[in-house]
Short mmCIF file of C-alpha atoms in Angstrom, two decimals:
data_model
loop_
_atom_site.label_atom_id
_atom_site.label_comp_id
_atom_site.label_asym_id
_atom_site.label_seq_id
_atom_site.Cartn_x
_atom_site.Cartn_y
_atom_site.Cartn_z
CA UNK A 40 35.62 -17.13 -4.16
CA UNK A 41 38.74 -15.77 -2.70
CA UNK A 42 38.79 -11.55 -2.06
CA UNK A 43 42.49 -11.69 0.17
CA UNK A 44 44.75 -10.58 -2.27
CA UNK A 45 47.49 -12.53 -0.71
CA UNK A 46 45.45 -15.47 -0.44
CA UNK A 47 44.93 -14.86 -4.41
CA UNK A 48 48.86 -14.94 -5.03
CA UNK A 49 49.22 -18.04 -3.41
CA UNK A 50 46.38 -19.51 -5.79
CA UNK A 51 48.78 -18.53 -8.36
CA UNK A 52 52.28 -18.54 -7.25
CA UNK A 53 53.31 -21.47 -8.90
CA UNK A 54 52.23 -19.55 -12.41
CA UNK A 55 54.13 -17.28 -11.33
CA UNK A 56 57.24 -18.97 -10.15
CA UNK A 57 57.47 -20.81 -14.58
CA UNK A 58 57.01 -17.59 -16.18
CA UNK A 59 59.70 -15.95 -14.57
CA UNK A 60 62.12 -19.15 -14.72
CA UNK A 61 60.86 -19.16 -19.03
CA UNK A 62 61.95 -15.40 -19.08
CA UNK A 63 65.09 -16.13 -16.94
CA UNK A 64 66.60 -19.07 -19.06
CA UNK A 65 66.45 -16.22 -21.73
CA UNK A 66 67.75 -13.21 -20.30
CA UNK A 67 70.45 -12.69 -17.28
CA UNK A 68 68.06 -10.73 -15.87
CA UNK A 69 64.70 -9.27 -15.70
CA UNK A 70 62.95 -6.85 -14.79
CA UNK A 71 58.81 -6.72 -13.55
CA UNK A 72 56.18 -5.31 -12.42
CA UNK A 73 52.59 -6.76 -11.65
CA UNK A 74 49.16 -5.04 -11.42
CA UNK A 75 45.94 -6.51 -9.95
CA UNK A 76 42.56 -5.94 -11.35
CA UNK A 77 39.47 -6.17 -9.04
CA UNK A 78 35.75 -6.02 -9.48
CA UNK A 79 33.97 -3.77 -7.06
CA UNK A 80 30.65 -2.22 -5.79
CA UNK A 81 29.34 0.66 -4.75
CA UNK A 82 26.40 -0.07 -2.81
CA UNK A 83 25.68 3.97 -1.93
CA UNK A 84 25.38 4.48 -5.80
CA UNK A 85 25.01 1.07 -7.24
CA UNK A 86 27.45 1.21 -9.52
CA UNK A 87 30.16 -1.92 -10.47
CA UNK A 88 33.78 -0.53 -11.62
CA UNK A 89 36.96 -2.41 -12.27
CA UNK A 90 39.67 -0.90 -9.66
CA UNK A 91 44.01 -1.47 -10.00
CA UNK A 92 46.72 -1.72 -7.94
CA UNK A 93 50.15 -2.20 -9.46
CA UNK A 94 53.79 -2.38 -7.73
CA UNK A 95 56.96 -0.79 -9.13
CA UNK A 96 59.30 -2.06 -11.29
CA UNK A 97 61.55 -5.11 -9.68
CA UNK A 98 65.08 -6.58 -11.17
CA UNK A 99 65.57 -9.78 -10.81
CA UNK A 100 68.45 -12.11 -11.38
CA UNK A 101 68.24 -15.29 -10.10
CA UNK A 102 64.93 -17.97 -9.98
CA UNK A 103 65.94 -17.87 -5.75
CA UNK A 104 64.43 -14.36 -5.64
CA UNK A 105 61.30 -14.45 -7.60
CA UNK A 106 59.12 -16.22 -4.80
CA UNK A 107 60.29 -13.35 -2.54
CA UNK A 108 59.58 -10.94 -4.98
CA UNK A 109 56.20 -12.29 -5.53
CA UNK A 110 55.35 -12.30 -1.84
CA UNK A 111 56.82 -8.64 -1.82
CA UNK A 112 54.29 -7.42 -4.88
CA UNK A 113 51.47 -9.38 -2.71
CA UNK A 114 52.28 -6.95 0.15
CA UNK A 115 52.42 -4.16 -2.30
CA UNK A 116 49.28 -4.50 -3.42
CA UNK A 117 47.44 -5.72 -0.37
CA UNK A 118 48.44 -2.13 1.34
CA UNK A 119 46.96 -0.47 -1.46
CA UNK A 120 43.79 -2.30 -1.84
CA UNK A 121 43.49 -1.75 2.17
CA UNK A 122 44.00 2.02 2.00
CA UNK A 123 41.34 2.48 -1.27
CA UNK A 124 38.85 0.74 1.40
CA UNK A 125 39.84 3.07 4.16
CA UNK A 126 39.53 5.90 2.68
CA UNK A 127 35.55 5.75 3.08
CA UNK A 128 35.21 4.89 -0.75
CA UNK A 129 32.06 2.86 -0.25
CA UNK A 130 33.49 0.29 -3.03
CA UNK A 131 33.44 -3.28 -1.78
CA UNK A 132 35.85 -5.81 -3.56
CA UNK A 133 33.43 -8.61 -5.26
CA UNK A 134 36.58 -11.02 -7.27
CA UNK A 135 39.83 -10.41 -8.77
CA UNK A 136 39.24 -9.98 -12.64
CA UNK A 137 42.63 -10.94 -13.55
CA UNK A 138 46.85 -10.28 -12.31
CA UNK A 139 48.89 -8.46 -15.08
CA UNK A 140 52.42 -9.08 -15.05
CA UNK A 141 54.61 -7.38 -17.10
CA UNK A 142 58.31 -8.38 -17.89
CA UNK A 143 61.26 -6.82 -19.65
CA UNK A 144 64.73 -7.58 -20.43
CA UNK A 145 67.18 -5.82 -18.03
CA UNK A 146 70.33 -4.48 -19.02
CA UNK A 147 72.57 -1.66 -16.63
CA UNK A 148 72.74 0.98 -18.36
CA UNK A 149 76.14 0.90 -20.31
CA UNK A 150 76.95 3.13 -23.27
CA UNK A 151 78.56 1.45 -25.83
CA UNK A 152 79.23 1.55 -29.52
CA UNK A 153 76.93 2.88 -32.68
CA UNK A 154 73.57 1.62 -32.56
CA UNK A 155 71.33 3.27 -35.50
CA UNK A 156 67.98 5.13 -33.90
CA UNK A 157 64.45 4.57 -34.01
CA UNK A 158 63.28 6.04 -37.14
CA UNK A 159 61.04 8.25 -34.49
CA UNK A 160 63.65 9.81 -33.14
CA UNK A 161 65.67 10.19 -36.45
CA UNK A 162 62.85 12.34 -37.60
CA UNK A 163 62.81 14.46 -35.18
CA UNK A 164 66.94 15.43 -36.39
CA UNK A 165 67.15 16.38 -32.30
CA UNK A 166 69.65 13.90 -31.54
CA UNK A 167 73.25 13.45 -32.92
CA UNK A 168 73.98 9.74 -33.17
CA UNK A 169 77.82 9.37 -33.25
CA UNK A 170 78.92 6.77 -35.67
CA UNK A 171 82.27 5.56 -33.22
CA UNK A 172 83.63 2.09 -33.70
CA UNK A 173 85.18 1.54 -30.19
CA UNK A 174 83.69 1.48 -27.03
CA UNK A 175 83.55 5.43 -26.01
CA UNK A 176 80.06 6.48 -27.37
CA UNK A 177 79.64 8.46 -24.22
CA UNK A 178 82.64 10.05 -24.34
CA UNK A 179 82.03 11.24 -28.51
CA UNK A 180 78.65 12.11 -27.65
CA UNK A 181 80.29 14.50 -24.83
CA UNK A 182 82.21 16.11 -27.48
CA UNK A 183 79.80 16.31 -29.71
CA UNK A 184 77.86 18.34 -27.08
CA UNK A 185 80.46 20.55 -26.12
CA UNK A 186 82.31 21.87 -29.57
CA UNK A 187 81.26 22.63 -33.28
CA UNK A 188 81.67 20.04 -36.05
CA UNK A 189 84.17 20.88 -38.30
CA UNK A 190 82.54 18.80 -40.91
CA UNK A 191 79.20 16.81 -40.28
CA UNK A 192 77.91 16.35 -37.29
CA UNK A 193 77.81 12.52 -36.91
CA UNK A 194 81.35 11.27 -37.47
CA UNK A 195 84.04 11.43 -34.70
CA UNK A 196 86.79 13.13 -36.94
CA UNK A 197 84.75 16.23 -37.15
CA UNK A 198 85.91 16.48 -33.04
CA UNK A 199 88.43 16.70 -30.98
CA UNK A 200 89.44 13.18 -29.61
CA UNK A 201 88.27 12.91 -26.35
CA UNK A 202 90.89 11.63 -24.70
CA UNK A 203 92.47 15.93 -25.23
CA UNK A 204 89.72 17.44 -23.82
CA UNK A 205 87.75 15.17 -21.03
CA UNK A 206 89.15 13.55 -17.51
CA UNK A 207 88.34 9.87 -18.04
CA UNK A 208 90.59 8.76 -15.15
CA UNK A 209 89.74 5.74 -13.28
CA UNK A 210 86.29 5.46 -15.37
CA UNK A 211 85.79 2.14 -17.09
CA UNK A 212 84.05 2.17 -20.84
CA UNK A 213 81.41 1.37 -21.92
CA UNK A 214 80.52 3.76 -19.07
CA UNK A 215 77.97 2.67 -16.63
CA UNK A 216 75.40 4.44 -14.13
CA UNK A 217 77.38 4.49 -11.52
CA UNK A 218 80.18 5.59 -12.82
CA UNK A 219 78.30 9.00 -14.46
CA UNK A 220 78.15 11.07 -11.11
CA UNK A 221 82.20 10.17 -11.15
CA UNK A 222 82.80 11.56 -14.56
CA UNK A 223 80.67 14.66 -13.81
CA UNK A 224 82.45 15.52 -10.70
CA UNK A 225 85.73 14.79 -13.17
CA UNK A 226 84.52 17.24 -15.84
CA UNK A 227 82.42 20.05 -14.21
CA UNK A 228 79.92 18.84 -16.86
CA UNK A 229 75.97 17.72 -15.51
CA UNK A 230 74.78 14.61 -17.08
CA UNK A 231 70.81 14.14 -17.51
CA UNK A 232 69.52 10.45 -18.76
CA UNK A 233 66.26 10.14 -20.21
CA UNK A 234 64.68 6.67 -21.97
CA UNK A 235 62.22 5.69 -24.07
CA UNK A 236 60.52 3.95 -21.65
CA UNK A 237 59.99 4.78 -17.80
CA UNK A 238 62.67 2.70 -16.95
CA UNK A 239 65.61 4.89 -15.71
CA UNK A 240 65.95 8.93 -15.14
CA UNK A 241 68.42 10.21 -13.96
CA UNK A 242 68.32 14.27 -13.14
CA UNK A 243 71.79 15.74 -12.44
CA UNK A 244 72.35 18.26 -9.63
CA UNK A 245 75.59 19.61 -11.52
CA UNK A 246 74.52 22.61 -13.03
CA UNK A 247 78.04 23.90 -14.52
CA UNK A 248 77.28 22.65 -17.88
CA UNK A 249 74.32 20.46 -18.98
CA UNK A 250 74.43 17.43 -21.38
CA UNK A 251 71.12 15.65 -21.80
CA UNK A 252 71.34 11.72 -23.30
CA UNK A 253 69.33 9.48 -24.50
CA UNK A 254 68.61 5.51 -23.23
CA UNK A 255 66.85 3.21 -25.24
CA UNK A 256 66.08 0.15 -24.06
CA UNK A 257 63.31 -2.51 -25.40
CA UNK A 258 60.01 -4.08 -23.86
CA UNK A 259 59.75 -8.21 -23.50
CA UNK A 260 56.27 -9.38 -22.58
CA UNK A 261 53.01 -8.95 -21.09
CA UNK A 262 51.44 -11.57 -19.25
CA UNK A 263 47.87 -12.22 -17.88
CA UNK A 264 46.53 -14.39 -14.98
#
């Protein structure tokens, strides 16, 4: 019975190594995380318990890094198992139950054209969803942040163009992440990113004016070894 946890993700490595080339002949890239699930004892109580370790999210791109990455989350892991041990716990690692690996599709964030909401969110009638045809969502959503409608709230003509009002210089569109700290410093305006999944968040340490966005982005799969 193997209890090394590295010695356990070389038992399955080669698992490992197809589902990330399946998920990677789908999508450019990925991204994943893995969490291992251990059975242990506590002799000083006698009680059994299922203990976790997990690793943080990882993007990958190409099928060269994933045996890297897997030897990273092995070392992840292992460091985390050894300090739950040290820590005078009294637990004692019996078997690995099972590794979870969870994978989604990666895309940088990039703000592009209309996209209707989650009918979650459209409930809520918290967020203005721009209905633009080109490829400056950001930069409508920025207006629609900083002046009042002159007719209803959702269409572009009810705003000045953006183009009158905001610095865009040098600033590809769709925007990207990195290109948001640019366009604040351009602007004197703070941008603050949230998702709908704990994927990206990006907090703004411009505090001349305040603009707060919203990410969605979509889960892939969840797999068990």
């Amino acid at each position: 019975m193997i209890v090394n946890v590295k010695n356990y993700f070389i038992t399955l490595e080669q698992k490992i190594l197809r589902i990330f080339e399946d998920q990677l002949k789908k999508h450019k890239c990925i991204k994943s995380n893995m969490e291992l699930f251990g059975y242990y004892y506590n002799p000083s109580t006698d009680n059994h318990d299922v203990k976790s370790f997990n690793t943080p999210f990882k993007v990958i791109c190409n099928n060269p890094e994933t045996k890297d990455l897997i030897e990273e989350f092995a070392t992840v892991i292992d460091n985390k198992a050894d300090q739950f041990a040290e820590k005078d716990s009294g637990w004692i690692l019996l078997n690995f139950v099972h590794l979870e690996i969870n994978i989604n599709k990666f895309n940088p964030l990039r703000a592009s054209s209309f996209i209707e909401l989650p009918p979650e969110i459209v409930r809520r009638q918290a967020v203005v969803n721009i209905r633009n045809n080109d490829d400056y969502c950001f930069a409508w959503c920025i207006m629609a942040a900083l002046h009042t409608p002159t007719r209803v709230d959702f269409v572009t003509s009810s705003y000045p163009h953006y183009s009158t009002v905001l610095n865009t210089a040098g600033i590809d569109f769709p925007i990207t992440l990195k290109d948001i700290k640019k366009f604040e410093n351009q602007n004197n305006i703070s941008i603050n990113v949230y998702g709908l999944e704990k994927y990206y968040n990006k907090i703004s340490n411009n505090e001349e004016y305040e603009i707060i966005g919203l990410y969605i982005s979509q889960m892939l799969k969840k797999y068990s070894c």
